[in-house]
PDB file of C-alpha atoms and ligand atoms in Angstrom:
ATOM      1  CA  MET A  75       0.123  -0.778   0.449  1.00 80.00           C
ATOM      2  CA  SER A  76       1.538   3.496  -0.628  1.00 93.00           C
ATOM      3  CA  ILE A  77      -0.096   6.627  -0.030  1.00 97.00           C
ATOM      4  CA  ILE A  78       0.815  10.193  -2.209  1.00 98.00           C
ATOM      5  CA  THR A  79       0.129  13.881  -1.393  1.00 98.00           C
ATOM      6  CA  ILE A  80      -1.598  15.684  -4.314  1.00 97.00           C
ATOM      7  CA  HIS A  81      -2.171  19.350  -3.101  1.00 96.00           C
ATOM      8  CA  ASP A  82      -3.857  19.261   0.202  1.00 96.00           C
ATOM      9  CA  LYS A  83      -5.107  15.268   0.061  1.00 97.00           C
ATOM     10  CA  GLN A  84      -3.674  11.764   0.535  1.00 98.00           C
ATOM     11  CA  PHE A  85      -4.553   8.927  -1.534  1.00 98.00           C
ATOM     12  CA  GLU A  86      -3.893   5.385  -1.153  1.00 98.00           C
ATOM     13  CA  THR A  87      -3.419   2.848  -3.621  1.00 98.00           C
ATOM     14  CA  TYR A  88      -6.757   1.617  -4.676  1.00 98.00           C
ATOM     15  CA  ILE A  89      -6.648  -0.163  -7.584  1.00 98.00           C
ATOM     16  CA  SER A  90      -3.300  -2.088  -9.206  1.00 98.00           C
ATOM     17  CA  ALA A  91      -2.064  -1.528 -12.351  1.00 98.00           C
ATOM     18  CA  GLU A  92      -1.975  -4.814 -13.052  1.00 98.00           C
ATOM     19  CA  GLU A  93      -5.990  -5.220 -12.308  1.00 98.00           C
ATOM     20  CA  ILE A  94      -6.377  -2.273 -14.318  1.00 98.00           C
ATOM     21  CA  GLN A  95      -5.054  -3.918 -16.949  1.00 98.00           C
ATOM     22  CA  GLN A  96      -7.245  -7.178 -16.717  1.00 98.00           C
ATOM     23  CA  LYS A  97     -10.208  -5.315 -16.345  1.00 98.00           C
ATOM     24  CA  VAL A  98      -9.541  -3.240 -19.582  1.00 98.00           C
ATOM     25  CA  LYS A  99      -8.400  -6.431 -21.455  1.00 98.00           C
ATOM     26  CA  GLN A 100     -11.892  -8.146 -20.053  1.00 98.00           C
ATOM     27  CA  ILE A 101     -13.833  -5.266 -21.764  1.00 98.00           C
ATOM     28  CA  ALA A 102     -12.279  -5.162 -25.049  1.00 98.00           C
ATOM     29  CA  GLU A 103     -12.908  -8.804 -25.293  1.00 98.00           C
ATOM     30  CA  ALA A 104     -16.497  -8.484 -24.730  1.00 98.00           C
ATOM     31  CA  ILE A 105     -16.284  -5.716 -27.375  1.00 98.00           C
ATOM     32  CA  ASN A 106     -14.935  -7.687 -29.819  1.00 98.00           C
ATOM     33  CA  THR A 107     -17.098 -10.328 -29.321  1.00 98.00           C
ATOM     34  CA  ASP A 108     -20.554  -7.871 -29.403  1.00 98.00           C
ATOM     35  CA  TYR A 109     -19.095  -5.828 -32.428  1.00 98.00           C
ATOM     36  CA  ALA A 110     -17.612  -8.710 -34.570  1.00 98.00           C
ATOM     37  CA  GLY A 111     -18.491  -8.008 -38.308  1.00 98.00           C
ATOM     38  CA  LYS A 112     -18.964  -4.212 -37.482  1.00 98.00           C
ATOM     39  CA  MET A 113     -16.750  -1.686 -37.670  1.00 98.00           C
ATOM     40  CA  PRO A 114     -17.653   0.763 -34.039  1.00 98.00           C
ATOM     41  CA  LEU A 115     -16.883   3.965 -33.624  1.00 98.00           C
ATOM     42  CA  PHE A 116     -15.003   4.823 -30.292  1.00 98.00           C
ATOM     43  CA  ILE A 117     -15.676   8.073 -28.651  1.00 98.00           C
ATOM     44  CA  PRO A 118     -13.323   8.798 -25.797  1.00 98.00           C
ATOM     45  CA  VAL A 119     -14.216  11.806 -23.246  1.00 97.00           C
ATOM     46  CA  LEU A 120     -11.073  13.610 -22.909  1.00 97.00           C
ATOM     47  CA  ASN A 121      -8.953  14.550 -20.880  1.00 97.00           C
ATOM     48  CA  GLY A 122      -9.967  12.052 -18.246  1.00 97.00           C
ATOM     49  CA  ALA A 123     -10.589   8.995 -20.760  1.00 98.00           C
ATOM     50  CA  PHE A 124      -7.283   9.577 -22.788  1.00 98.00           C
ATOM     51  CA  MET A 125      -5.187   6.193 -20.660  1.00 98.00           C
ATOM     52  CA  PHE A 126      -8.110   4.066 -20.688  1.00 98.00           C
ATOM     53  CA  ALA A 127      -8.915   4.695 -24.562  1.00 98.00           C
ATOM     54  CA  ALA A 128      -5.539   3.837 -24.977  1.00 98.00           C
ATOM     55  CA  ASP A 129      -5.221   0.568 -23.556  1.00 98.00           C
ATOM     56  CA  LEU A 130      -8.776  -0.589 -24.239  1.00 98.00           C
ATOM     57  CA  PHE A 131      -7.739   0.314 -28.024  1.00 98.00           C
ATOM     58  CA  LYS A 132      -5.150  -1.691 -28.158  1.00 98.00           C
ATOM     59  CA  TYR A 133      -6.285  -4.819 -26.842  1.00 98.00           C
ATOM     60  CA  ILE A 134      -9.471  -4.170 -29.908  1.00 98.00           C
ATOM     61  CA  ASN A 135      -8.873  -6.868 -32.534  1.00 98.00           C
ATOM     62  CA  ILE A 136     -11.689  -6.236 -34.937  1.00 98.00           C
ATOM     63  CA  PRO A 137     -11.706  -2.723 -37.381  1.00 98.00           C
ATOM     64  CA  ALA A 138     -12.472  -0.251 -35.355  1.00 98.00           C
ATOM     65  CA  GLU A 139     -12.304   3.771 -35.449  1.00 98.00           C
ATOM     66  CA  VAL A 140     -11.464   6.403 -32.975  1.00 98.00           C
ATOM     67  CA  SER A 141     -12.248   9.933 -32.358  1.00 97.00           C
ATOM     68  CA  PHE A 142     -11.559  11.972 -29.014  1.00 97.00           C
ATOM     69  CA  ILE A 143     -13.596  14.816 -28.019  1.00 97.00           C
ATOM     70  CA  LYS A 144     -14.139  17.351 -25.477  1.00 96.00           C
ATOM     71  CA  LEU A 145     -17.245  18.398 -23.893  1.00 93.00           C
ATOM     72  CA  ALA A 146     -18.545  21.890 -23.637  1.00 88.00           C
ATOM     73  CA  SER A 147     -20.852  23.113 -22.121  1.00 81.00           C
ATOM     74  CA  TYR A 148     -23.805  26.077 -22.429  1.00 72.00           C
ATOM     75  CA  LYS A 149     -27.441  27.228 -21.037  1.00 63.00           C
ATOM     76  CA  GLY A 150     -29.784  25.444 -23.147  1.00 53.00           C
ATOM     77  CA  MET A 151     -33.158  27.634 -24.090  1.00 54.00           C
ATOM     78  CA  LYS A 152     -35.259  25.014 -22.038  1.00 54.00           C
ATOM     79  CA  SER A 153     -35.258  24.799 -18.434  1.00 48.00           C
ATOM     80  CA  SER A 154     -34.012  21.072 -18.578  1.00 54.00           C
ATOM     81  CA  GLY A 155     -30.118  22.935 -17.649  1.00 61.00           C
ATOM     82  CA  ASN A 156     -27.084  22.878 -19.416  1.00 74.00           C
ATOM     83  CA  VAL A 157     -26.795  21.177 -22.859  1.00 79.00           C
ATOM     84  CA  ILE A 158     -23.524  19.558 -23.576  1.00 87.00           C
ATOM     85  CA  THR A 159     -21.908  19.234 -26.644  1.00 88.00           C
ATOM     86  CA  ALA A 160     -18.751  17.762 -28.494  1.00 91.00           C
ATOM     87  CA  ILE A 161     -15.869  19.746 -29.623  1.00 93.00           C
ATOM     88  CA  GLY A 162     -13.684  17.937 -32.053  1.00 92.00           C
ATOM     89  CA  LEU A 163     -15.992  15.214 -33.041  1.00 93.00           C
ATOM     90  CA  ASP A 164     -15.250  14.964 -36.967  1.00 89.00           C
ATOM     91  CA  TYR A 165     -17.593  11.532 -38.031  1.00 96.00           C
ATOM     92  CA  ASP A 166     -20.911  11.469 -39.001  1.00 97.00           C
ATOM     93  CA  LEU A 167     -22.577   9.328 -36.749  1.00 98.00           C
ATOM     94  CA  TYR A 168     -25.427   8.113 -38.688  1.00 98.00           C
ATOM     95  CA  ASN A 169     -25.718   4.580 -38.783  1.00 98.00           C
ATOM     96  CA  ARG A 170     -22.607   3.942 -36.865  1.00 98.00           C
ATOM     97  CA  ASP A 171     -22.034   1.650 -34.230  1.00 98.00           C
ATOM     98  CA  VAL A 172     -20.667   4.098 -31.421  1.00 98.00           C
ATOM     99  CA  VAL A 173     -19.362   3.478 -27.960  1.00 98.00           C
ATOM    100  CA  ILE A 174     -18.339   6.098 -25.605  1.00 98.00           C
ATOM    101  CA  VAL A 175     -15.368   5.570 -23.698  1.00 98.00           C
ATOM    102  CA  GLU A 176     -15.599   7.263 -20.408  1.00 98.00           C
ATOM    103  CA  ASP A 177     -13.046   7.313 -17.597  1.00 98.00           C
ATOM    104  CA  ILE A 178     -16.064   7.839 -14.458  1.00 98.00           C
ATOM    105  CA  VAL A 179     -19.883   7.932 -14.376  1.00 98.00           C
ATOM    106  CA  ASP A 180     -20.118   9.945 -11.313  1.00 97.00           C
ATOM    107  CA  THR A 181     -23.489  11.368 -10.723  1.00 96.00           C
ATOM    108  CA  GLY A 182     -24.313  10.181 -14.288  1.00 97.00           C
ATOM    109  CA  LYS A 183     -25.211  14.218 -15.561  1.00 95.00           C
ATOM    110  CA  THR A 184     -22.615  14.370 -17.961  1.00 94.00           C
ATOM    111  CA  LEU A 185     -23.225  11.744 -20.173  1.00 96.00           C
ATOM    112  CA  ASN A 186     -26.923  11.881 -19.778  1.00 95.00           C
ATOM    113  CA  LYS A 187     -26.660  15.545 -20.630  1.00 92.00           C
ATOM    114  CA  PHE A 188     -24.737  14.741 -23.577  1.00 93.00           C
ATOM    115  CA  LEU A 189     -25.930  11.998 -25.131  1.00 95.00           C
ATOM    116  CA  PRO A 190     -29.159  13.695 -26.821  1.00 93.00           C
ATOM    117  CA  SER A 191     -26.676  15.213 -28.934  1.00 93.00           C
ATOM    118  CA  LEU A 192     -25.501  12.235 -30.354  1.00 96.00           C
ATOM    119  CA  GLU A 193     -28.884  10.277 -30.339  1.00 96.00           C
ATOM    120  CA  HIS A 194     -30.105  13.200 -32.909  1.00 95.00           C
ATOM    121  CA  GLN A 195     -27.637  11.691 -35.703  1.00 96.00           C
ATOM    122  CA  GLN A 196     -29.516   8.646 -35.362  1.00 98.00           C
ATOM    123  CA  PRO A 197     -26.476   6.273 -34.963  1.00 98.00           C
ATOM    124  CA  ALA A 198     -27.064   2.238 -35.570  1.00 98.00           C
ATOM    125  CA  SER A 199     -26.285   1.772 -31.636  1.00 98.00           C
ATOM    126  CA  LEU A 200     -25.182   3.762 -29.042  1.00 98.00           C
ATOM    127  CA  LYS A 201     -23.241   2.278 -25.882  1.00 98.00           C
ATOM    128  CA  ILE A 202     -21.010   3.438 -22.803  1.00 98.00           C
ATOM    129  CA  ALA A 203     -17.997   1.849 -21.670  1.00 98.00           C
ATOM    130  CA  ALA A 204     -16.808   3.302 -18.307  1.00 98.00           C
ATOM    131  CA  LEU A 205     -13.778   2.605 -16.332  1.00 98.00           C
ATOM    132  CA  LEU A 206     -15.130   3.079 -13.168  1.00 98.00           C
ATOM    133  CA  HIS A 207     -18.849   3.779 -11.525  1.00 98.00           C
ATOM    134  CA  LYS A 208     -19.828   5.416  -8.730  1.00 98.00           C
ATOM    135  CA  PRO A 209     -23.617   4.108  -8.222  1.00 98.00           C
ATOM    136  CA  GLU A 210     -24.280   5.793  -5.229  1.00 97.00           C
ATOM    137  CA  ALA A 211     -23.584   8.729  -6.687  1.00 97.00           C
ATOM    138  CA  THR A 212     -25.536   8.643  -9.805  1.00 97.00           C
ATOM    139  CA  ILE A 213     -28.782  10.305  -9.987  1.00 97.00           C
ATOM    140  CA  TYR A 214     -29.483  10.844 -13.643  1.00 95.00           C
ATOM    141  CA  PRO A 215     -30.621   7.614 -15.484  1.00 88.00           C
ATOM    142  CA  LEU A 216     -27.715   6.409 -17.403  1.00 94.00           C
ATOM    143  CA  SER A 217     -27.394   2.921 -18.929  1.00 97.00           C
ATOM    144  CA  ILE A 218     -23.713   1.674 -19.142  1.00 98.00           C
ATOM    145  CA  ALA A 219     -23.312  -1.373 -21.763  1.00 98.00           C
ATOM    146  CA  TYR A 220     -19.421  -1.787 -19.941  1.00 98.00           C
ATOM    147  CA  THR A 221     -18.176  -0.964 -16.670  1.00 98.00           C
ATOM    148  CA  GLY A 222     -14.900  -2.065 -15.300  1.00 98.00           C
ATOM    149  CA  PHE A 223     -15.087  -1.084 -11.490  1.00 98.00           C
ATOM    150  CA  ILE A 224     -18.087  -0.212  -9.200  1.00 98.00           C
ATOM    151  CA  ILE A 225     -16.630   1.997  -6.769  1.00 98.00           C
ATOM    152  CA  PRO A 226     -17.780   3.696  -3.303  1.00 98.00           C
ATOM    153  CA  ASN A 227     -18.900   6.649  -3.501  1.00 97.00           C
ATOM    154  CA  LYS A 228     -15.283   8.279  -2.956  1.00 97.00           C
ATOM    155  CA  PHE A 229     -12.785  10.616  -5.131  1.00 97.00           C
ATOM    156  CA  VAL A 230     -10.189   8.727  -6.594  1.00 98.00           C
ATOM    157  CA  VAL A 231      -7.277   9.855  -8.717  1.00 98.00           C
ATOM    158  CA  GLY A 232      -4.594   8.200 -11.169  1.00 98.00           C
ATOM    159  CA  TYR A 233      -4.816   6.732 -14.726  1.00 98.00           C
ATOM    160  CA  GLY A 234      -5.904   9.770 -16.439  1.00 98.00           C
ATOM    161  CA  LEU A 235      -8.370  10.946 -13.743  1.00 98.00           C
ATOM    162  CA  ASP A 236      -7.069  14.235 -11.740  1.00 97.00           C
ATOM    163  CA  TYR A 237      -7.303  16.116  -8.436  1.00 97.00           C
ATOM    164  CA  ASP A 238      -7.353  19.447  -9.489  1.00 96.00           C
ATOM    165  CA  GLY A 239      -5.238  18.925 -12.844  1.00 95.00           C
ATOM    166  CA  GLN A 240      -2.871  16.631 -11.169  1.00 97.00           C
ATOM    167  CA  GLY A 241      -2.491  12.772 -11.239  1.00 98.00           C
ATOM    168  CA  ARG A 242      -3.575  11.637 -14.189  1.00 98.00           C
ATOM    169  CA  ASN A 243      -0.456  10.064 -14.729  1.00 98.00           C
ATOM    170  CA  LEU A 244      -0.111   7.333 -12.273  1.00 98.00           C
ATOM    171  CA  LYS A 245      -0.705   3.961 -13.578  1.00 98.00           C
ATOM    172  CA  GLU A 246      -3.170   2.755 -10.454  1.00 98.00           C
ATOM    173  CA  ILE A 247      -5.881   4.355  -9.145  1.00 98.00           C
ATOM    174  CA  TYR A 248      -5.656   5.736  -5.669  1.00 98.00           C
ATOM    175  CA  GLN A 249      -8.524   6.587  -3.218  1.00 98.00           C
ATOM    176  CA  VAL A 250      -8.881   9.703  -1.049  1.00 98.00           C
ATOM    177  CA  ILE A 251      -7.932   8.797   2.835  1.00 97.00           C
TER     178      ILE A 251
HETATM  179  P1  IMP B 439     -20.973  13.071 -13.817  1.00 52.88           P
HETATM  180  O1  IMP B 439     -20.998  14.036 -14.803  1.00 52.88           O
HETATM  181  O2  IMP B 439     -21.071  13.475 -12.495  1.00 52.88           O
HETATM  182  O3  IMP B 439     -21.085  11.631 -14.021  1.00 52.88           O
HETATM  183  O4  IMP B 439     -18.941  13.433 -13.778  1.00 52.88           O
HETATM  184  C1  IMP B 439     -18.497  12.664 -15.009  1.00 52.88           C
HETATM  185  C2  IMP B 439     -16.779  13.883 -14.591  1.00 52.88           C
HETATM  186  O5  IMP B 439     -16.838  13.798 -13.524  1.00 52.88           O
HETATM  187  C3  IMP B 439     -16.099  12.338 -14.949  1.00 52.88           C
HETATM  188  O6  IMP B 439     -15.845  12.052 -16.339  1.00 52.88           O
HETATM  189  C4  IMP B 439     -14.600  12.881 -14.229  1.00 52.88           C
HETATM  190  O7  IMP B 439     -13.764  13.760 -14.818  1.00 52.88           O
HETATM  191  C5  IMP B 439     -15.290  13.522 -13.267  1.00 52.88           C
HETATM  192  N1  IMP B 439     -15.506  12.744 -11.924  1.00 52.88           N
HETATM  193  C6  IMP B 439     -16.147  12.414 -11.106  1.00 52.88           C
HETATM  194  N2  IMP B 439     -15.372  11.996 -10.147  1.00 52.88           N
HETATM  195  C7  IMP B 439     -14.307  11.734 -10.289  1.00 52.88           C
HETATM  196  C8  IMP B 439     -13.345  11.393  -9.138  1.00 52.88           C
HETATM  197  O8  IMP B 439     -13.789  10.357  -8.134  1.00 52.88           O
HETATM  198  N3  IMP B 439     -11.779  11.476  -9.627  1.00 52.88           N
HETATM  199  C9  IMP B 439     -11.453  12.356 -10.576  1.00 52.88           C
HETATM  200  N4  IMP B 439     -12.636  12.710 -11.538  1.00 52.88           N
HETATM  201  C10 IMP B 439     -14.281  12.605 -11.161  1.00 52.88           C
END
């Protein structure tokens, strides 16, 4: 068990690099099976998903494409609150099999508000692969097709996830103490 400090908080090792790699491989194998004969388009959400997406993509052995995006939020006209749209999505999603790649689903708000703009383009299918999920914190309805680890409602860093900009480079996932 190793303890690290980032800014004002202490974190302890929670998921080892080996466990992460094993899980990522399992998710890739499930996707390879489910999308056999198709050519999925992976859409990883920056910044957090960059490491998960890179490792996942290495284990994909069917024809596939990838397009990284950033999300931008603005106040919509409707009272339903913020609308979230993609920056950098240079693919037409019409009739494509799309897999959104996320680092973590916390409240679910980000994806819940973002998915309608993708559905609007009428993809053939639209699924979510999330490395981590905090079900206790999830208040926006969301269906996650591929989940790596179910974790408690505690802040984590590493393997792409940051605490105030830092910690993304860690190979393991750490949990706040
Ligand atoms: P949601 O919209 O509440 O599901 O939040 C999703 C985003 O919040 C993720 O893509 C992360 O960028 C960030 N996030 C949520 N929980 C954590 C955490 O424990 N550590 C680091 N980032 C987090």
